[in-house]
Amino acid sequence: MNRPPLPKRQPIKRAPARRVTPRARYNIAAAVSMPRALPGVNIVRQIPRSKWLALLLIAGLSVALYLFFDSDLFYAYEFDIAGAQTLNKKEIEKASGIAGYNIFFIEPREAERALAKLPEVKSARVTTALPNRVAIEIVERAPEIAWVRGNDLYWVTTDGIFLIARVNLPQLALIRDVDQRAITVGKSANPDALAAYRAVREAWRDGPRHFEWSNARGLAFVDERGWKIYLGNADRMSGKIAVLRALIPYLVAQNKKINFIDLGKGEPYYQ
């Protein structure tokens, strides 16, 4: 007996197995005790050595700029002054033009030129040193003669320059200007008067110390007898002095009454 064929067995379709993700387990104690890191951020980052050096350099420059511009460390307010005889410290500091300057902006040669404009200063030397030291060495003109014009007293220096007489120097020879010509401090004195005085000093070391000068009669003085002696200019001064020193004893011996002796021009003349 024939059996009918059985139907084909169809395969059973099953849904794909669901992927099971393991459940996260948290350590509560650790979560409380450990700080939670932010994603993508390192709490401790190592700074390269080059950046440290750059930061230190910037900090150093900042300090340097502060000291340079805002601190008094590099500013010259007090000067070391040497050689001044008649000028005072304030005058020298003011004339230098650098009081209160930053040491890096001081030009010593310019300061020297400024100081040389003072009539009393023959030469000046300026040096600087860190942080704010300024040293000034002054060579002043030396007074040789006290020059009187009216009621005003001046000095004539060894190089022939007029200065205001700051103090009384009794050791100086004195010349009174009879003509009372105008005087400019810092300018040259009358060269003929200076030459005549120096010629007398050379020829007569222990001679008189007080004179007068006029362009008309030259150098003159009054001796201890009240005689007026005219010496004229510097020409043949040693010969004039020799004649005078021989003539005076003769006139004294003759008991002459003398008003003046003129040796300025040619033969000596007295009256």
mmCIF file of C-alpha atoms in Angstrom:
data_model
loop_
_atom_site.group_PDB
_atom_site.id
_atom_site.type_symbol
_atom_site.label_atom_id
_atom_site.label_comp_id
_atom_site.label_asym_id
_atom_site.label_seq_id
_atom_site.Cartn_x
_atom_site.Cartn_y
_atom_site.Cartn_z
ATOM 1 C CA MET A 1 0.000 0.000 0.000
ATOM 2 C CA ASN A 2 1.456 3.226 -1.016
ATOM 3 C CA ARG A 3 1.692 6.025 1.591
ATOM 4 C CA PRO A 4 1.313 9.586 0.528
ATOM 5 C CA PRO A 5 4.555 11.560 0.645
ATOM 6 C CA LEU A 6 5.123 13.606 3.739
ATOM 7 C CA PRO A 7 5.497 17.397 3.330
ATOM 8 C CA LYS A 8 9.025 18.871 3.494
ATOM 9 C CA ARG A 9 10.080 20.010 6.893
ATOM 10 C CA GLN A 10 10.566 23.731 6.967
ATOM 11 C CA PRO A 11 13.462 25.088 9.070
ATOM 12 C CA ILE A 12 12.391 27.043 12.084
ATOM 13 C CA LYS A 13 13.392 30.709 11.883
ATOM 14 C CA ARG A 14 14.773 32.042 15.104
ATOM 15 C CA ALA A 15 15.334 35.642 16.051
ATOM 16 C CA PRO A 16 18.992 36.505 16.416
ATOM 17 C CA ALA A 17 20.242 36.287 19.943
ATOM 18 C CA ARG A 18 20.303 39.692 21.706
ATOM 19 C CA ARG A 19 23.748 40.892 22.602
ATOM 20 C CA VAL A 20 24.040 41.120 26.294
ATOM 21 C CA THR A 21 26.153 44.023 27.557
ATOM 22 C CA PRO A 22 27.687 43.300 30.881
ATOM 23 C CA ARG A 23 26.255 45.551 33.523
ATOM 24 C CA ALA A 24 28.687 48.132 34.843
ATOM 25 C CA ARG A 25 29.608 47.704 38.398
ATOM 26 C CA TYR A 26 30.599 50.741 40.468
ATOM 27 C CA ASN A 27 32.860 50.834 43.422
ATOM 28 C CA ILE A 28 30.935 53.327 45.526
ATOM 29 C CA ALA A 29 33.748 53.783 48.040
ATOM 30 C CA ALA A 30 36.240 54.512 45.299
ATOM 31 C CA ALA A 31 33.835 56.932 43.629
ATOM 32 C CA VAL A 32 33.539 58.937 46.798
ATOM 33 C CA SER A 33 37.250 59.024 47.641
ATOM 34 C CA MET A 34 38.769 59.622 44.168
ATOM 35 C CA PRO A 35 38.184 62.834 42.204
ATOM 36 C CA ARG A 36 36.435 62.353 38.956
ATOM 37 C CA ALA A 37 38.606 63.303 36.019
ATOM 38 C CA LEU A 38 37.110 65.427 33.288
ATOM 39 C CA PRO A 39 37.225 63.757 29.931
ATOM 40 C CA GLY A 40 40.172 64.892 27.784
ATOM 41 C CA VAL A 41 41.874 66.885 30.588
ATOM 42 C CA ASN A 42 45.093 65.899 32.348
ATOM 43 C CA ILE A 43 45.133 67.103 35.938
ATOM 44 C CA VAL A 44 48.946 67.303 36.026
ATOM 45 C CA ARG A 45 50.644 68.455 32.867
ATOM 46 C CA GLN A 46 54.409 68.572 32.642
ATOM 47 C CA ILE A 47 55.674 71.994 31.448
ATOM 48 C CA PRO A 48 58.655 71.787 29.078
ATOM 49 C CA ARG A 49 61.937 73.227 30.319
ATOM 50 C CA SER A 50 62.058 75.782 27.503
ATOM 51 C CA LYS A 51 58.760 77.268 28.666
ATOM 52 C CA TRP A 52 60.044 77.557 32.205
ATOM 53 C CA LEU A 53 63.057 79.447 30.912
ATOM 54 C CA ALA A 54 60.815 81.743 28.873
ATOM 55 C CA LEU A 55 58.659 82.486 31.913
ATOM 56 C CA LEU A 56 61.720 83.241 34.012
ATOM 57 C CA LEU A 57 63.078 85.514 31.287
ATOM 58 C CA ILE A 58 59.806 87.440 31.085
ATOM 59 C CA ALA A 59 59.723 87.824 34.854
ATOM 60 C CA GLY A 60 63.324 89.044 34.880
ATOM 61 C CA LEU A 61 62.632 91.567 32.126
ATOM 62 C CA SER A 62 59.603 92.844 33.999
ATOM 63 C CA VAL A 63 61.678 93.439 37.108
ATOM 64 C CA ALA A 64 64.416 95.100 35.049
ATOM 65 C CA LEU A 65 61.935 97.434 33.357
ATOM 66 C CA TYR A 66 60.473 98.396 36.701
ATOM 67 C CA LEU A 67 63.887 99.167 38.128
ATOM 68 C CA PHE A 68 64.868 101.028 34.960
ATOM 69 C CA PHE A 69 61.852 103.327 34.707
ATOM 70 C CA ASP A 70 60.112 103.453 38.085
ATOM 71 C CA SER A 71 62.796 102.834 40.693
ATOM 72 C CA ASP A 72 65.259 105.480 41.951
ATOM 73 C CA LEU A 73 68.038 102.909 41.841
ATOM 74 C CA PHE A 74 69.488 104.165 38.532
ATOM 75 C CA TYR A 75 68.798 107.897 38.942
ATOM 76 C CA ALA A 76 71.628 110.275 39.859
ATOM 77 C CA TYR A 77 70.719 112.677 42.638
ATOM 78 C CA GLU A 78 73.987 112.913 44.578
ATOM 79 C CA PHE A 79 77.359 113.650 42.955
ATOM 80 C CA ASP A 80 80.900 113.070 44.198
ATOM 81 C CA ILE A 81 82.630 116.403 43.531
ATOM 82 C CA ALA A 82 86.357 117.028 43.817
ATOM 83 C CA GLY A 83 88.570 120.030 43.111
ATOM 84 C CA ALA A 84 86.033 122.814 43.667
ATOM 85 C CA GLN A 85 87.561 125.796 45.481
ATOM 86 C CA THR A 86 85.014 128.593 45.211
ATOM 87 C CA LEU A 87 82.051 126.935 43.493
ATOM 88 C CA ASN A 88 79.608 125.139 45.761
ATOM 89 C CA LYS A 89 78.077 121.726 45.187
ATOM 90 C CA LYS A 90 74.645 123.037 44.184
ATOM 91 C CA GLU A 91 76.123 125.284 41.495
ATOM 92 C CA ILE A 92 78.106 122.427 40.001
ATOM 93 C CA GLU A 93 75.198 119.974 40.042
ATOM 94 C CA LYS A 94 72.896 122.511 38.384
ATOM 95 C CA ALA A 95 75.450 123.528 35.759
ATOM 96 C CA SER A 96 76.138 119.898 34.823
ATOM 97 C CA GLY A 97 72.558 119.550 33.564
ATOM 98 C CA ILE A 98 72.339 115.889 34.608
ATOM 99 C CA ALA A 99 70.954 116.073 38.151
ATOM 100 C CA GLY A 100 68.087 113.584 38.447
ATOM 101 C CA TYR A 101 68.933 111.837 35.165
ATOM 102 C CA ASN A 102 68.845 108.096 34.627
ATOM 103 C CA ILE A 103 72.448 106.873 34.682
ATOM 104 C CA PHE A 104 71.999 105.197 31.278
ATOM 105 C CA PHE A 105 71.066 108.508 29.625
ATOM 106 C CA ILE A 106 73.947 110.583 30.996
ATOM 107 C CA GLU A 107 76.529 111.685 28.416
ATOM 108 C CA PRO A 108 79.705 112.573 30.374
ATOM 109 C CA ARG A 109 81.227 114.634 27.534
ATOM 110 C CA GLU A 110 78.104 116.792 27.260
ATOM 111 C CA ALA A 111 78.124 117.341 31.019
ATOM 112 C CA GLU A 112 81.790 118.378 30.830
ATOM 113 C CA ARG A 113 81.004 120.931 28.119
ATOM 114 C CA ALA A 114 78.142 122.292 30.206
ATOM 115 C CA LEU A 115 80.394 122.678 33.248
ATOM 116 C CA ALA A 116 83.081 124.402 31.183
ATOM 117 C CA LYS A 117 80.589 127.207 30.499
ATOM 118 C CA LEU A 118 80.997 128.317 34.107
ATOM 119 C CA PRO A 119 83.607 131.116 34.048
ATOM 120 C CA GLU A 120 85.276 129.652 37.132
ATOM 121 C CA VAL A 121 85.828 126.248 35.515
ATOM 122 C CA LYS A 122 89.026 125.736 33.567
ATOM 123 C CA SER A 123 88.321 122.051 32.929
ATOM 124 C CA ALA A 124 85.960 119.332 34.129
ATOM 125 C CA ARG A 125 85.913 115.551 34.011
ATOM 126 C CA VAL A 126 82.720 113.527 34.507
ATOM 127 C CA THR A 127 82.576 109.763 35.066
ATOM 128 C CA THR A 128 79.650 107.454 35.818
ATOM 129 C CA ALA A 129 79.282 104.041 37.422
ATOM 130 C CA LEU A 130 76.378 101.728 38.188
ATOM 131 C CA PRO A 131 73.956 101.922 39.731
ATOM 132 C CA ASN A 132 73.777 105.736 40.044
ATOM 133 C CA ARG A 133 77.239 107.091 40.827
ATOM 134 C CA VAL A 134 78.401 110.321 39.172
ATOM 135 C CA ALA A 135 81.862 111.726 39.914
ATOM 136 C CA ILE A 136 82.849 115.252 38.842
ATOM 137 C CA GLU A 137 86.418 116.496 39.010
ATOM 138 C CA ILE A 138 86.769 120.259 38.653
ATOM 139 C CA VAL A 139 89.839 122.377 37.933
ATOM 140 C CA GLU A 140 89.009 125.989 38.739
ATOM 141 C CA ARG A 141 90.743 129.035 37.354
ATOM 142 C CA ALA A 142 93.137 130.486 39.920
ATOM 143 C CA PRO A 143 92.752 134.189 40.788
ATOM 144 C CA GLU A 144 95.917 136.259 40.386
ATOM 145 C CA ILE A 145 94.759 139.853 40.835
ATOM 146 C CA ALA A 146 91.905 141.606 42.619
ATOM 147 C CA TRP A 147 90.466 144.141 40.157
ATOM 148 C CA VAL A 148 88.412 147.065 41.472
ATOM 149 C CA ARG A 149 85.961 148.976 39.325
ATOM 150 C CA GLY A 150 84.028 151.557 41.329
ATOM 151 C CA ASN A 151 82.600 149.637 44.276
ATOM 152 C CA ASP A 152 82.719 146.282 42.512
ATOM 153 C CA LEU A 153 85.417 143.715 43.148
ATOM 154 C CA TYR A 154 86.489 141.144 40.560
ATOM 155 C CA TRP A 155 89.241 138.622 40.167
ATOM 156 C CA VAL A 156 91.576 138.364 37.211
ATOM 157 C CA THR A 157 92.730 134.775 36.840
ATOM 158 C CA THR A 158 96.154 133.498 35.880
ATOM 159 C CA ASP A 159 94.849 132.985 32.337
ATOM 160 C CA GLY A 160 93.513 136.559 32.212
ATOM 161 C CA ILE A 161 89.763 135.997 32.713
ATOM 162 C CA PHE A 162 87.441 138.203 34.769
ATOM 163 C CA LEU A 163 85.521 136.474 37.571
ATOM 164 C CA ILE A 164 83.267 137.775 40.306
ATOM 165 C CA ALA A 165 85.245 137.882 43.550
ATOM 166 C CA ARG A 166 83.414 135.428 45.801
ATOM 167 C CA VAL A 167 85.531 135.980 48.904
ATOM 168 C CA ASN A 168 88.184 138.402 50.073
ATOM 169 C CA LEU A 169 91.690 137.164 49.269
ATOM 170 C CA PRO A 170 94.070 139.664 50.874
ATOM 171 C CA GLN A 171 97.122 137.898 49.456
ATOM 172 C CA LEU A 172 96.210 139.037 45.941
ATOM 173 C CA ALA A 173 97.697 142.142 44.391
ATOM 174 C CA LEU A 174 95.047 144.806 43.766
ATOM 175 C CA ILE A 175 94.580 147.016 40.702
ATOM 176 C CA ARG A 176 92.029 149.827 40.681
ATOM 177 C CA ASP A 177 90.663 150.666 37.237
ATOM 178 C CA VAL A 178 90.733 154.456 36.955
ATOM 179 C CA ASP A 179 88.934 154.387 33.603
ATOM 180 C CA GLN A 180 86.151 152.183 35.026
ATOM 181 C CA ARG A 181 85.685 150.373 31.748
ATOM 182 C CA ALA A 182 82.800 147.908 31.492
ATOM 183 C CA ILE A 183 83.603 144.376 32.643
ATOM 184 C CA THR A 184 82.084 141.134 31.394
ATOM 185 C CA VAL A 185 82.578 138.134 33.638
ATOM 186 C CA GLY A 186 84.189 135.287 31.739
ATOM 187 C CA LYS A 187 85.871 137.631 29.254
ATOM 188 C CA SER A 188 89.519 138.642 29.047
ATOM 189 C CA ALA A 189 90.985 141.434 31.144
ATOM 190 C CA ASN A 190 93.061 144.260 29.683
ATOM 191 C CA PRO A 191 96.210 142.512 28.395
ATOM 192 C CA ASP A 192 98.348 145.671 28.704
ATOM 193 C CA ALA A 193 97.473 146.033 32.386
ATOM 194 C CA LEU A 194 98.268 142.382 33.053
ATOM 195 C CA ALA A 195 101.567 142.588 31.192
ATOM 196 C CA ALA A 196 102.611 145.705 33.119
ATOM 197 C CA TYR A 197 101.747 144.173 36.501
ATOM 198 C CA ARG A 198 103.583 140.947 35.711
ATOM 199 C CA ALA A 199 106.627 142.879 34.522
ATOM 200 C CA VAL A 200 106.739 144.781 37.844
ATOM 201 C CA ARG A 201 106.336 141.581 39.829
ATOM 202 C CA GLU A 202 109.197 139.985 37.885
ATOM 203 C CA ALA A 203 111.547 142.953 38.280
ATOM 204 C CA TRP A 204 110.619 143.898 41.851
ATOM 205 C CA ARG A 205 109.676 140.873 43.949
ATOM 206 C CA ASP A 206 109.227 142.814 47.177
ATOM 207 C CA GLY A 207 107.598 145.764 45.427
ATOM 208 C CA PRO A 208 104.168 147.324 45.998
ATOM 209 C CA ARG A 209 100.954 145.275 46.008
ATOM 210 C CA HIS A 210 98.362 147.977 45.304
ATOM 211 C CA PHE A 211 98.211 149.688 41.902
ATOM 212 C CA GLU A 212 95.953 151.658 39.650
ATOM 213 C CA TRP A 213 95.593 151.434 35.907
ATOM 214 C CA SER A 214 94.591 153.886 33.202
ATOM 215 C CA ASN A 215 95.028 153.655 29.480
ATOM 216 C CA ALA A 216 96.601 157.114 29.464
ATOM 217 C CA ARG A 217 99.265 156.640 32.189
ATOM 218 C CA GLY A 218 99.532 152.871 32.451
ATOM 219 C CA LEU A 219 100.359 151.248 35.793
ATOM 220 C CA ALA A 220 100.895 153.459 38.834
ATOM 221 C CA PHE A 221 101.140 153.197 42.606
ATOM 222 C CA VAL A 222 101.538 155.395 45.683
ATOM 223 C CA ASP A 223 104.585 154.637 47.848
ATOM 224 C CA GLU A 224 104.916 154.888 51.625
ATOM 225 C CA ARG A 225 105.856 158.586 51.367
ATOM 226 C CA GLY A 226 102.698 159.368 49.451
ATOM 227 C CA TRP A 227 104.553 159.854 46.168
ATOM 228 C CA LYS A 228 102.671 158.851 43.057
ATOM 229 C CA ILE A 229 104.845 156.681 40.804
ATOM 230 C CA TYR A 230 103.847 156.199 37.150
ATOM 231 C CA LEU A 231 105.386 153.113 35.535
ATOM 232 C CA GLY A 232 103.538 153.094 32.216
ATOM 233 C CA ASN A 233 103.279 149.840 30.278
ATOM 234 C CA ALA A 234 105.420 146.709 30.388
ATOM 235 C CA ASP A 235 108.134 148.024 28.045
ATOM 236 C CA ARG A 236 111.608 148.205 29.673
ATOM 237 C CA MET A 237 110.032 147.641 33.087
ATOM 238 C CA SER A 238 113.170 146.207 34.679
ATOM 239 C CA GLY A 239 115.109 149.348 33.645
ATOM 240 C CA LYS A 240 112.384 151.623 35.032
ATOM 241 C CA ILE A 241 112.453 149.834 38.368
ATOM 242 C CA ALA A 242 116.245 150.100 38.528
ATOM 243 C CA VAL A 243 116.090 153.868 37.874
ATOM 244 C CA LEU A 244 113.326 154.324 40.441
ATOM 245 C CA ARG A 245 115.179 152.459 43.176
ATOM 246 C CA ALA A 246 118.258 154.620 42.567
ATOM 247 C CA LEU A 247 116.297 157.885 42.284
ATOM 248 C CA ILE A 248 114.255 157.623 45.469
ATOM 249 C CA PRO A 249 117.229 157.675 47.897
ATOM 250 C CA TYR A 250 118.628 160.689 46.061
ATOM 251 C CA LEU A 251 115.355 162.617 46.308
ATOM 252 C CA VAL A 252 114.968 161.695 49.966
ATOM 253 C CA ALA A 253 118.506 162.910 50.648
ATOM 254 C CA GLN A 254 117.752 166.177 48.882
ATOM 255 C CA ASN A 255 114.657 166.553 51.025
ATOM 256 C CA LYS A 256 112.662 167.123 47.916
ATOM 257 C CA LYS A 257 108.927 167.595 48.109
ATOM 258 C CA ILE A 258 107.602 165.239 45.464
ATOM 259 C CA ASN A 259 104.080 164.926 44.098
ATOM 260 C CA PHE A 260 104.823 162.320 41.456
ATOM 261 C CA ILE A 261 107.555 160.549 39.537
ATOM 262 C CA ASP A 262 106.814 159.626 35.936
ATOM 263 C CA LEU A 263 108.882 156.783 34.476
ATOM 264 C CA GLY A 264 106.361 155.836 31.832
ATOM 265 C CA LYS A 265 107.817 157.678 28.866
ATOM 266 C CA GLY A 266 111.474 158.312 28.154
ATOM 267 C CA GLU A 267 113.541 159.981 30.845
ATOM 268 C CA PRO A 268 112.206 159.980 34.402
ATOM 269 C CA TYR A 269 110.363 163.125 35.306
ATOM 270 C CA TYR A 270 109.369 164.234 38.780
ATOM 271 C CA GLN A 271 107.579 167.167 40.247
#
